[in-house]
């Protein structure tokens, strides 16, 4: 579907929501960290207070999805019951406790001509999210975007429409009650799939689009979006058991990675085993997986070894070429024997989606080689792939696991929702004092603007220090400083 084929009213409606979000985001820039944290705590408290309402809506979504034949893994991902709502609220509180990335100086130095250059973290703007059957994402996106100074436009998918609507109502009420525009976090769910297509066409209205879901959804957004996309990953995730691996340690890691939650992107899908330990390890691993109800799709060598073990109740098939590229999201696991570490690495890099890979090994050289050569966002050593998670990594929440190589890679938290404002130049006071034209240009600035420029230029104060000394929100200082520098340059040109 192209822009011309879109319903014009839908496209206009989505763009209007995005533009309203942009205006609200500009106002959010005036809020300091304390105000944003207070808002997040209010949202967390409201989620706790209305958990029964959200859970009831989720129960309806779950019932309808089950009636449509949704599989167990996806149903688990769709579930947003009271314990998960409580966990989401705690995640919001944790985001509130994290450092605010806005205004942080990435690097700064003085050039040879005396000009000072800073690179400062700033919000991206309006974040678009398209996701499916993941109602927890609504809460995660809201908390991360608000703390990092961004607005968000969401398309949460048909399967979770009641849950998302109930959650959005809670968030909107909390925003309004705390003096913020509810347009900061909005949804286009009322437009259905056309709303998602309109988001992809809304370049100039939405600043970046992040899809989160299965491979089909992600690739559809990547192929069709005119808005810049941060690609999150489907999870064709591997565990490699090296010949030096602790085999007793390997089995519980594999069981956790495969079976704890099968419908998530960090669940292990493939098991590669070095040939030197295959005959000792595979029967025990296969039995442990069979006890958890996992069906194995094994290559010829692995199939022969496992079959000879005579494991009761084991479900096993011969693997096909398609298996090695498949994200099952089910109690299914591909098993392959490799002749060397190099073969394991080559196979993983060929078939992986670039999400997470793990090595079970006691050989430091093998671990180092694996970590350096594996081309994925996250590499685990003697650990379950299930640890790849923004909450586990201390981010409080995540927008997704980025598997691309530009801007962000791996779990996306607060810092990944900011860009860097570069080329922020300020003139040292000794140059200002020596130039009549510069003094005249400074006089044309407003008093507070001039004060900020001089404090930064002469005293070398950081923006946070200026904000504290003047009693202004950091975002206000940043906005005034940037506006002042532009005015100063314009005034100098007019001189």
Tab-separated table of C-alpha atoms in Angstrom:
chain	number	residue	atom	x	y	z
A	1	UNK	CA	0.000	0.000	0.000
A	2	UNK	CA	1.333	3.431	-0.982
A	3	UNK	CA	0.501	6.866	0.358
A	4	UNK	CA	-1.801	7.412	-2.631
A	5	UNK	CA	-3.692	4.216	-1.789
A	6	UNK	CA	-4.106	5.168	1.878
A	7	UNK	CA	-7.367	6.527	3.157
A	8	UNK	CA	-6.727	10.265	3.155
A	9	UNK	CA	-8.597	10.784	6.388
A	10	UNK	CA	-6.502	8.112	8.111
A	11	UNK	CA	-3.235	9.635	6.910
A	12	UNK	CA	-4.329	13.122	7.945
A	13	UNK	CA	-5.494	11.816	11.319
A	14	UNK	CA	-2.205	10.048	12.021
A	15	UNK	CA	-0.181	13.098	10.966
A	16	UNK	CA	-2.347	15.312	13.174
A	17	UNK	CA	-1.695	13.050	16.162
A	18	UNK	CA	2.040	13.080	15.436
A	19	UNK	CA	2.080	16.876	15.102
A	20	UNK	CA	0.197	17.237	18.376
A	21	UNK	CA	2.727	14.897	19.963
A	22	UNK	CA	5.554	17.072	18.615
A	23	UNK	CA	4.019	20.192	20.172
A	24	UNK	CA	3.571	18.374	23.464
A	25	UNK	CA	7.161	17.147	23.261
A	26	UNK	CA	8.367	20.723	22.908
A	27	UNK	CA	6.560	21.542	26.156
A	28	UNK	CA	8.009	18.437	27.807
A	29	UNK	CA	11.457	19.861	27.055
A	30	UNK	CA	10.759	22.536	29.665
A	31	UNK	CA	10.304	19.920	32.407
A	32	UNK	CA	13.277	19.152	34.612
A	33	UNK	CA	14.245	15.675	35.770
A	34	UNK	CA	12.351	16.006	39.047
A	35	UNK	CA	9.113	16.808	37.221
A	36	UNK	CA	9.555	13.891	34.822
A	37	UNK	CA	10.290	11.494	37.673
A	38	UNK	CA	7.204	12.662	39.562
A	39	UNK	CA	5.140	11.991	36.442
A	40	UNK	CA	6.569	8.483	36.114
A	41	UNK	CA	5.779	7.690	39.745
A	42	UNK	CA	2.236	8.927	39.171
A	43	UNK	CA	1.873	6.631	36.168
A	44	UNK	CA	3.246	3.667	38.146
A	45	UNK	CA	0.816	4.346	41.000
A	46	UNK	CA	-2.082	4.633	38.540
A	47	UNK	CA	-1.152	1.308	36.930
A	48	UNK	CA	-1.223	-0.346	40.340
A	49	UNK	CA	-4.537	1.292	41.207
A	50	UNK	CA	-6.213	0.271	37.924
A	51	UNK	CA	-4.524	-3.117	37.525
A	52	UNK	CA	-7.807	-5.018	37.835
A	53	UNK	CA	-9.379	-2.988	35.014
A	54	UNK	CA	-6.397	-3.547	32.695
A	55	UNK	CA	-6.247	-7.236	33.602
A	56	UNK	CA	-9.956	-7.663	32.864
A	57	UNK	CA	-9.471	-6.122	29.426
A	58	UNK	CA	-6.509	-8.402	28.883
A	59	UNK	CA	-8.631	-11.398	29.846
A	60	UNK	CA	-10.984	-10.526	27.003
A	61	UNK	CA	-8.083	-10.219	24.566
A	62	UNK	CA	-6.657	-13.546	25.744
A	63	UNK	CA	-10.008	-15.297	25.350
A	64	UNK	CA	-10.518	-13.921	21.845
A	65	UNK	CA	-6.958	-14.818	20.788
A	66	UNK	CA	-7.300	-18.369	22.098
A	67	UNK	CA	-10.563	-18.743	20.175
A	68	UNK	CA	-8.719	-17.682	17.000
A	69	UNK	CA	-6.158	-20.425	17.598
A	70	UNK	CA	-3.197	-18.372	18.814
A	71	UNK	CA	-0.393	-20.695	19.947
A	72	UNK	CA	0.790	-20.996	23.546
A	73	UNK	CA	3.965	-18.976	23.055
A	74	UNK	CA	2.156	-15.966	21.622
A	75	UNK	CA	-0.600	-16.246	24.224
A	76	UNK	CA	2.049	-16.048	26.926
A	77	UNK	CA	3.435	-12.903	25.319
A	78	UNK	CA	-0.074	-11.420	25.122
A	79	UNK	CA	-0.767	-12.031	28.810
A	80	UNK	CA	-0.810	-8.852	30.915
A	81	UNK	CA	-2.338	-10.007	34.172
A	82	UNK	CA	-2.078	-8.287	37.553
A	83	UNK	CA	1.383	-9.701	38.442
A	84	UNK	CA	2.753	-8.529	35.085
A	85	UNK	CA	1.077	-5.137	35.451
A	86	UNK	CA	2.706	-4.816	38.879
A	87	UNK	CA	6.058	-5.723	37.338
A	88	UNK	CA	5.475	-3.092	34.651
A	89	UNK	CA	4.723	-0.463	37.291
A	90	UNK	CA	7.945	-1.342	39.106
A	91	UNK	CA	9.771	-0.991	35.809
A	92	UNK	CA	8.378	2.531	35.455
A	93	UNK	CA	9.620	3.376	38.957
A	94	UNK	CA	13.027	1.981	38.077
A	95	UNK	CA	13.175	4.181	34.973
A	96	UNK	CA	12.404	7.149	37.243
A	97	UNK	CA	15.409	6.219	39.394
A	98	UNK	CA	17.831	6.174	36.438
A	99	UNK	CA	20.000	9.153	35.420
A	100	UNK	CA	18.374	11.533	32.963
A	101	UNK	CA	20.382	11.386	29.718
A	102	UNK	CA	19.074	14.718	28.407
A	103	UNK	CA	21.739	17.399	28.601
A	104	UNK	CA	24.560	14.996	29.358
A	105	UNK	CA	27.750	16.019	27.572
A	106	UNK	CA	29.089	13.133	25.508
A	107	UNK	CA	32.368	14.914	24.874
A	108	UNK	CA	33.691	18.436	24.892
A	109	UNK	CA	36.922	20.235	24.176
A	110	UNK	CA	38.359	23.574	23.124
A	111	UNK	CA	39.523	24.018	19.543
A	112	UNK	CA	42.819	25.695	18.616
A	113	UNK	CA	40.985	28.907	17.693
A	114	UNK	CA	39.584	29.148	21.217
A	115	UNK	CA	36.079	27.944	20.466
A	116	UNK	CA	34.578	25.387	22.824
A	117	UNK	CA	32.783	22.394	21.265
A	118	UNK	CA	30.309	20.198	23.161
A	119	UNK	CA	28.303	17.175	22.071
A	120	UNK	CA	25.130	16.999	24.161
A	121	UNK	CA	22.427	14.314	24.431
A	122	UNK	CA	19.042	15.613	23.260
A	123	UNK	CA	15.664	13.896	22.703
A	124	UNK	CA	14.960	12.438	19.267
A	125	UNK	CA	11.442	13.894	19.114
A	126	UNK	CA	8.407	11.787	18.159
A	127	UNK	CA	9.009	8.041	18.392
A	128	UNK	CA	6.681	5.750	16.458
A	129	UNK	CA	6.210	2.173	17.695
A	130	UNK	CA	4.456	-0.621	15.796
A	131	UNK	CA	4.162	-3.820	17.811
A	132	UNK	CA	1.977	-6.886	18.064
A	133	UNK	CA	0.529	-8.892	20.966
A	134	UNK	CA	2.894	-7.246	23.463
A	135	UNK	CA	0.801	-5.066	25.809
A	136	UNK	CA	3.717	-4.556	28.217
A	137	UNK	CA	5.393	-2.538	25.454
A	138	UNK	CA	2.826	0.250	25.916
A	139	UNK	CA	4.061	0.828	29.464
A	140	UNK	CA	7.748	0.412	28.568
A	141	UNK	CA	7.564	2.894	25.686
A	142	UNK	CA	5.679	5.477	27.725
A	143	UNK	CA	8.154	5.410	30.609
A	144	UNK	CA	11.291	5.474	28.469
A	145	UNK	CA	10.027	8.172	26.110
A	146	UNK	CA	8.814	10.478	28.876
A	147	UNK	CA	12.048	10.195	30.876
A	148	UNK	CA	14.178	10.830	27.775
A	149	UNK	CA	12.059	13.829	26.726
A	150	UNK	CA	10.366	12.183	23.743
A	151	UNK	CA	6.759	11.784	22.625
A	152	UNK	CA	5.386	8.510	21.251
A	153	UNK	CA	2.787	7.407	18.717
A	154	UNK	CA	1.801	3.755	19.155
A	155	UNK	CA	0.166	1.062	17.045
A	156	UNK	CA	-0.297	-1.905	19.335
A	157	UNK	CA	-2.045	-4.427	17.122
A	158	UNK	CA	-5.477	-6.038	16.998
A	159	UNK	CA	-4.727	-8.913	19.382
A	160	UNK	CA	-4.130	-6.584	22.352
A	161	UNK	CA	-6.518	-3.763	21.444
A	162	UNK	CA	-8.616	-3.909	24.642
A	163	UNK	CA	-5.541	-4.181	26.883
A	164	UNK	CA	-3.781	-1.331	25.115
A	165	UNK	CA	-6.886	0.879	25.270
A	166	UNK	CA	-7.228	0.322	29.030
A	167	UNK	CA	-3.523	0.981	29.589
A	168	UNK	CA	-3.552	4.125	27.440
A	169	UNK	CA	-6.539	5.458	29.399
A	170	UNK	CA	-4.557	5.131	32.634
A	171	UNK	CA	-1.502	6.849	31.118
A	172	UNK	CA	-3.569	9.681	29.615
A	173	UNK	CA	-5.312	10.339	32.919
A	174	UNK	CA	-1.965	10.452	34.740
A	175	UNK	CA	-0.490	12.838	32.174
A	176	UNK	CA	-3.439	15.216	32.420
A	177	UNK	CA	-3.547	15.061	36.221
A	178	UNK	CA	0.110	16.076	36.369
A	179	UNK	CA	-0.189	19.003	33.978
A	180	UNK	CA	1.126	17.315	30.824
A	181	UNK	CA	-0.568	17.062	27.452
A	182	UNK	CA	-1.973	13.532	26.925
A	183	UNK	CA	-0.924	13.886	23.272
A	184	UNK	CA	2.613	13.054	24.457
A	185	UNK	CA	1.742	9.348	24.371
A	186	UNK	CA	-0.951	8.553	21.825
A	187	UNK	CA	-2.244	5.646	19.787
A	188	UNK	CA	-3.488	5.112	16.241
A	189	UNK	CA	-5.143	1.800	17.066
A	190	UNK	CA	-8.539	3.192	16.048
A	191	UNK	CA	-7.288	3.254	12.448
A	192	UNK	CA	-6.263	-0.422	12.406
A	193	UNK	CA	-3.669	-1.570	9.872
A	194	UNK	CA	-4.149	1.590	7.852
A	195	UNK	CA	-2.902	3.487	10.878
A	196	UNK	CA	0.340	1.474	10.806
A	197	UNK	CA	0.760	2.133	7.089
A	198	UNK	CA	0.142	5.837	7.640
A	199	UNK	CA	2.855	5.884	10.306
A	200	UNK	CA	5.294	4.439	7.775
A	201	UNK	CA	4.424	7.263	5.366
A	202	UNK	CA	4.538	10.036	7.979
A	203	UNK	CA	8.052	11.268	7.278
A	204	UNK	CA	8.430	14.777	8.670
A	205	UNK	CA	5.800	14.064	11.320
A	206	UNK	CA	7.321	11.015	13.051
A	207	UNK	CA	11.086	11.173	13.591
A	208	UNK	CA	11.888	7.475	13.886
A	209	UNK	CA	9.867	4.255	13.662
A	210	UNK	CA	10.609	1.135	15.711
A	211	UNK	CA	8.855	-2.149	14.879
A	212	UNK	CA	8.695	-4.840	17.539
A	213	UNK	CA	7.338	-8.249	16.734
A	214	UNK	CA	7.919	-11.216	14.479
A	215	UNK	CA	10.143	-11.267	11.427
A	216	UNK	CA	7.205	-10.584	9.089
A	217	UNK	CA	6.172	-7.386	10.856
A	218	UNK	CA	9.730	-6.116	11.196
A	219	UNK	CA	10.597	-6.701	7.543
A	220	UNK	CA	7.317	-5.152	6.376
A	221	UNK	CA	8.191	-1.951	8.241
A	222	UNK	CA	11.815	-1.971	7.072
A	223	UNK	CA	10.781	-2.432	3.419
A	224	UNK	CA	7.877	0.007	3.335
A	225	UNK	CA	8.643	2.820	5.759
A	226	UNK	CA	9.638	6.256	4.529
A	227	UNK	CA	10.294	7.218	8.146
A	228	UNK	CA	13.794	6.216	9.394
A	229	UNK	CA	13.603	2.786	11.075
A	230	UNK	CA	15.502	1.254	13.971
A	231	UNK	CA	15.271	-2.462	13.279
A	232	UNK	CA	14.613	-4.665	16.253
A	233	UNK	CA	15.316	-8.330	15.890
A	234	UNK	CA	13.508	-11.524	15.497
A	235	UNK	CA	15.467	-13.974	17.605
A	236	UNK	CA	17.019	-16.937	15.817
A	237	UNK	CA	19.204	-17.370	18.893
A	238	UNK	CA	22.031	-19.926	19.243
A	239	UNK	CA	23.822	-21.717	22.045
A	240	UNK	CA	27.149	-23.345	21.185
A	241	UNK	CA	28.585	-26.028	23.478
A	242	UNK	CA	32.343	-26.031	22.991
A	243	UNK	CA	34.508	-29.109	23.460
A	244	UNK	CA	35.872	-27.506	26.643
A	245	UNK	CA	32.404	-26.700	28.002
A	246	UNK	CA	31.229	-27.759	31.445
A	247	UNK	CA	28.524	-30.193	30.350
A	248	UNK	CA	26.771	-30.224	33.719
A	249	UNK	CA	26.567	-26.441	33.601
A	250	UNK	CA	25.375	-26.451	29.991
A	251	UNK	CA	22.122	-28.356	30.497
A	252	UNK	CA	20.378	-25.992	32.962
A	253	UNK	CA	21.492	-23.027	30.839
A	254	UNK	CA	19.937	-24.599	27.730
A	255	UNK	CA	16.738	-25.534	29.544
A	256	UNK	CA	16.346	-22.000	30.881
A	257	UNK	CA	17.119	-20.403	27.523
A	258	UNK	CA	14.684	-22.640	25.610
A	259	UNK	CA	11.790	-23.255	27.957
A	260	UNK	CA	11.390	-20.437	30.500
A	261	UNK	CA	9.327	-18.406	27.987
A	262	UNK	CA	9.190	-19.790	24.473
A	263	UNK	CA	7.408	-16.864	22.795
A	264	UNK	CA	10.053	-14.206	23.395
A	265	UNK	CA	12.848	-13.083	21.102
A	266	UNK	CA	15.674	-14.034	23.487
A	267	UNK	CA	14.627	-17.679	23.788
A	268	UNK	CA	17.214	-20.071	22.337
A	269	UNK	CA	16.204	-21.701	19.066
A	270	UNK	CA	19.349	-23.578	17.998
A	271	UNK	CA	21.843	-25.795	19.813
A	272	UNK	CA	25.265	-26.372	18.246
A	273	UNK	CA	27.524	-28.993	19.821
A	274	UNK	CA	31.207	-29.680	19.150
A	275	UNK	CA	31.746	-33.171	17.750
A	276	UNK	CA	34.278	-34.064	20.492
A	277	UNK	CA	31.577	-33.915	23.182
A	278	UNK	CA	28.490	-34.756	21.123
A	279	UNK	CA	28.215	-38.445	22.083
A	280	UNK	CA	28.597	-37.680	25.779
A	281	UNK	CA	26.460	-34.565	25.864
A	282	UNK	CA	23.594	-34.926	23.405
A	283	UNK	CA	21.751	-37.874	25.061
A	284	UNK	CA	21.629	-36.048	28.404
A	285	UNK	CA	20.673	-32.728	26.799
A	286	UNK	CA	17.999	-34.389	24.652
A	287	UNK	CA	16.467	-36.118	27.674
A	288	UNK	CA	16.346	-32.867	29.651
A	289	UNK	CA	14.688	-31.086	26.711
A	290	UNK	CA	12.258	-33.972	26.136
A	291	UNK	CA	11.230	-33.809	29.786
A	292	UNK	CA	10.201	-30.192	29.134
A	293	UNK	CA	8.234	-31.149	26.021
A	294	UNK	CA	10.709	-29.766	23.485
A	295	UNK	CA	10.658	-31.257	19.986
A	296	UNK	CA	14.102	-31.550	18.387
A	297	UNK	CA	14.904	-30.950	14.723
A	298	UNK	CA	18.331	-32.574	14.401
A	299	UNK	CA	20.890	-32.872	11.640
A	300	UNK	CA	21.947	-36.365	10.540
A	301	UNK	CA	24.785	-36.855	13.019
A	302	UNK	CA	22.868	-35.465	15.975
A	303	UNK	CA	19.771	-37.475	15.016
A	304	UNK	CA	21.731	-40.738	15.005
A	305	UNK	CA	23.314	-40.129	18.422
A	306	UNK	CA	20.061	-39.049	20.076
A	307	UNK	CA	18.006	-41.840	18.498
A	308	UNK	CA	20.488	-44.447	19.735
A	309	UNK	CA	19.965	-43.209	23.296
A	310	UNK	CA	16.400	-44.516	23.243
A	311	UNK	CA	14.872	-41.599	25.147
A	312	UNK	CA	11.197	-42.236	26.023
A	313	UNK	CA	8.639	-39.639	24.926
A	314	UNK	CA	11.223	-37.810	22.796
A	315	UNK	CA	9.782	-36.018	19.760
A	316	UNK	CA	12.419	-35.613	17.040
A	317	UNK	CA	12.516	-34.890	13.332
A	318	UNK	CA	15.219	-34.674	10.703
A	319	UNK	CA	16.156	-31.012	10.269
A	320	UNK	CA	15.669	-29.347	6.902
A	321	UNK	CA	17.599	-26.422	5.442
A	322	UNK	CA	14.712	-24.166	6.451
A	323	UNK	CA	15.120	-25.064	10.121
A	324	UNK	CA	18.417	-23.235	10.501
A	325	UNK	CA	16.800	-19.903	9.578
A	326	UNK	CA	13.584	-20.373	11.568
A	327	UNK	CA	12.600	-18.578	14.759
A	328	UNK	CA	10.232	-21.169	16.212
A	329	UNK	CA	8.760	-19.266	19.180
A	330	UNK	CA	7.605	-22.693	20.352
A	331	UNK	CA	8.841	-25.770	22.214
A	332	UNK	CA	11.036	-26.677	19.248
A	333	UNK	CA	14.826	-26.594	18.946
A	334	UNK	CA	17.224	-27.207	16.087
A	335	UNK	CA	20.289	-29.318	16.940
A	336	UNK	CA	23.487	-29.518	14.910
A	337	UNK	CA	26.931	-31.045	15.407
A	338	UNK	CA	29.901	-28.920	14.277
A	339	UNK	CA	33.480	-30.021	13.725
A	340	UNK	CA	35.146	-26.891	15.109
A	341	UNK	CA	34.700	-23.519	16.756
A	342	UNK	CA	35.193	-21.900	13.349
A	343	UNK	CA	32.338	-23.928	11.882
A	344	UNK	CA	30.093	-22.957	14.779
A	345	UNK	CA	30.875	-19.261	14.299
A	346	UNK	CA	30.356	-19.456	10.527
A	347	UNK	CA	27.029	-21.254	10.940
A	348	UNK	CA	25.784	-18.770	13.526
A	349	UNK	CA	26.787	-15.723	11.486
A	350	UNK	CA	25.108	-17.227	8.411
A	351	UNK	CA	21.766	-18.085	10.022
A	352	UNK	CA	21.428	-15.777	13.038
A	353	UNK	CA	19.187	-12.727	13.084
A	354	UNK	CA	21.919	-10.886	14.989
A	355	UNK	CA	20.162	-10.934	18.349
A	356	UNK	CA	21.967	-13.008	21.027
A	357	UNK	CA	24.357	-15.959	20.956
A	358	UNK	CA	25.895	-17.876	23.857
A	359	UNK	CA	28.987	-20.056	24.194
A	360	UNK	CA	29.419	-22.733	26.864
A	361	UNK	CA	33.167	-23.061	27.272
A	362	UNK	CA	35.999	-23.136	29.796
A	363	UNK	CA	38.639	-22.261	27.193
A	364	UNK	CA	39.483	-18.547	27.375
A	365	UNK	CA	40.912	-18.528	23.860
A	366	UNK	CA	37.738	-20.064	22.426
A	367	UNK	CA	35.584	-17.609	24.376
A	368	UNK	CA	37.628	-14.640	23.154
A	369	UNK	CA	37.461	-15.832	19.545
A	370	UNK	CA	33.717	-16.401	19.771
A	371	UNK	CA	33.071	-12.986	21.311
A	372	UNK	CA	35.172	-11.165	18.710
A	373	UNK	CA	33.863	-12.931	15.627
A	374	UNK	CA	30.171	-13.380	16.360
A	375	UNK	CA	28.249	-10.635	14.574
A	376	UNK	CA	25.303	-10.223	16.942
A	377	UNK	CA	24.072	-7.520	19.290
A	378	UNK	CA	24.782	-9.542	22.447
A	379	UNK	CA	27.225	-12.375	23.189
A	380	UNK	CA	26.792	-14.424	26.358
A	381	UNK	CA	29.454	-16.596	27.987
A	382	UNK	CA	28.270	-19.543	30.096
A	383	UNK	CA	24.916	-17.821	30.518
A	384	UNK	CA	21.351	-18.114	29.279
A	385	UNK	CA	20.302	-16.007	26.315
A	386	UNK	CA	17.243	-15.007	28.357
A	387	UNK	CA	19.428	-12.441	30.122
A	388	UNK	CA	19.277	-10.192	27.043
A	389	UNK	CA	16.650	-7.854	28.413
A	390	UNK	CA	16.563	-4.145	29.180
A	391	UNK	CA	15.259	-4.728	32.690
A	392	UNK	CA	17.906	-7.342	33.457
A	393	UNK	CA	20.592	-5.045	32.032
A	394	UNK	CA	19.494	-2.313	34.460
A	395	UNK	CA	17.697	-0.128	31.904
A	396	UNK	CA	14.367	-0.420	33.749
A	397	UNK	CA	12.650	-1.256	30.465
A	398	UNK	CA	13.462	-1.424	26.774
A	399	UNK	CA	11.907	-0.367	23.501
A	400	UNK	CA	13.294	-3.495	21.894
A	401	UNK	CA	16.529	-5.269	21.048
A	402	UNK	CA	18.134	-3.461	18.143
A	403	UNK	CA	19.877	-5.833	15.753
A	404	UNK	CA	21.098	-3.192	13.339
A	405	UNK	CA	24.491	-1.539	13.561
A	406	UNK	CA	23.703	2.174	13.335
A	407	UNK	CA	22.625	4.429	16.211
A	408	UNK	CA	21.848	1.610	18.643
A	409	UNK	CA	22.591	-2.090	19.011
A	410	UNK	CA	21.221	-4.400	21.693
A	411	UNK	CA	18.584	-3.483	24.306
A	412	UNK	CA	17.394	0.087	23.783
A	413	UNK	CA	17.039	2.098	26.976
A	414	UNK	CA	17.056	5.789	27.827
A	415	UNK	CA	20.368	6.767	26.275
A	416	UNK	CA	19.460	5.088	22.980
A	417	UNK	CA	16.388	7.357	22.789
A	418	UNK	CA	18.563	10.440	22.554
A	419	UNK	CA	20.665	11.814	19.750
A	420	UNK	CA	23.735	13.991	19.960
A	421	UNK	CA	23.531	17.682	19.210
A	422	UNK	CA	26.908	18.399	17.682
A	423	UNK	CA	28.773	21.543	16.796
A	424	UNK	CA	27.513	23.434	19.849
A	425	UNK	CA	30.004	26.294	19.744
A	426	UNK	CA	30.571	28.960	22.352
A	427	UNK	CA	33.056	31.827	22.361
A	428	UNK	CA	35.440	32.310	25.330
A	429	UNK	CA	35.024	35.524	27.325
A	430	UNK	CA	38.446	36.859	26.464
A	431	UNK	CA	37.450	36.891	22.785
A	432	UNK	CA	34.107	38.486	23.602
A	433	UNK	CA	35.706	41.238	25.648
A	434	UNK	CA	38.189	42.076	22.895
A	435	UNK	CA	35.669	42.466	20.082
A	436	UNK	CA	33.362	45.462	19.911
A	437	UNK	CA	31.155	43.751	17.360
A	438	UNK	CA	30.730	40.760	19.639
A	439	UNK	CA	29.871	42.962	22.610
A	440	UNK	CA	27.264	44.773	20.527
A	441	UNK	CA	25.831	41.455	19.379
A	442	UNK	CA	25.617	40.239	22.959
A	443	UNK	CA	23.715	43.356	23.984
A	444	UNK	CA	20.944	42.377	21.580
A	445	UNK	CA	20.291	39.174	23.510
A	446	UNK	CA	17.776	38.990	26.306
A	447	UNK	CA	19.241	39.262	29.805
A	448	UNK	CA	18.754	35.598	30.722
A	449	UNK	CA	20.094	34.447	27.352
A	450	UNK	CA	23.187	36.622	27.694
A	451	UNK	CA	23.734	35.357	31.238
A	452	UNK	CA	23.634	31.727	30.138
A	453	UNK	CA	26.070	32.306	27.270
A	454	UNK	CA	28.545	34.159	29.488
A	455	UNK	CA	28.388	31.617	32.314
A	456	UNK	CA	29.116	28.850	29.822
A	457	UNK	CA	31.812	30.799	27.987
A	458	UNK	CA	33.686	32.565	30.744
A	459	UNK	CA	33.236	30.374	33.803
A	460	UNK	CA	33.240	27.146	31.833
A	461	UNK	CA	30.135	25.961	33.695
A	462	UNK	CA	28.319	22.900	32.385
A	463	UNK	CA	24.674	23.272	31.496
A	464	UNK	CA	23.584	21.371	34.601
A	465	UNK	CA	25.623	23.746	36.773
A	466	UNK	CA	24.094	26.767	35.042
A	467	UNK	CA	20.610	25.331	35.552
A	468	UNK	CA	21.307	24.893	39.254
A	469	UNK	CA	22.798	28.362	39.692
A	470	UNK	CA	19.921	30.107	37.878
A	471	UNK	CA	17.169	27.885	39.270
A	472	UNK	CA	16.034	26.883	35.771
A	473	UNK	CA	15.140	23.435	34.397
A	474	UNK	CA	18.042	21.935	32.471
A	475	UNK	CA	15.926	21.626	29.338
A	476	UNK	CA	15.146	25.374	29.517
A	477	UNK	CA	18.837	26.232	29.816
A	478	UNK	CA	19.665	24.030	26.815
A	479	UNK	CA	16.873	25.556	24.745
A	480	UNK	CA	17.824	29.138	25.646
A	481	UNK	CA	21.518	28.481	25.084
A	482	UNK	CA	21.011	27.029	21.620
A	483	UNK	CA	18.612	29.815	20.681
A	484	UNK	CA	21.077	32.406	21.997
A	485	UNK	CA	23.983	31.078	19.969
A	486	UNK	CA	21.871	31.211	16.812
A	487	UNK	CA	20.835	34.794	17.604
A	488	UNK	CA	24.421	35.738	18.361
A	489	UNK	CA	25.636	34.429	15.020
A	490	UNK	CA	22.791	36.237	13.240
A	491	UNK	CA	23.585	39.480	15.051
A	492	UNK	CA	27.240	39.184	14.099
A	493	UNK	CA	26.336	38.690	10.448
A	494	UNK	CA	24.175	41.819	10.577
A	495	UNK	CA	27.057	43.767	12.165
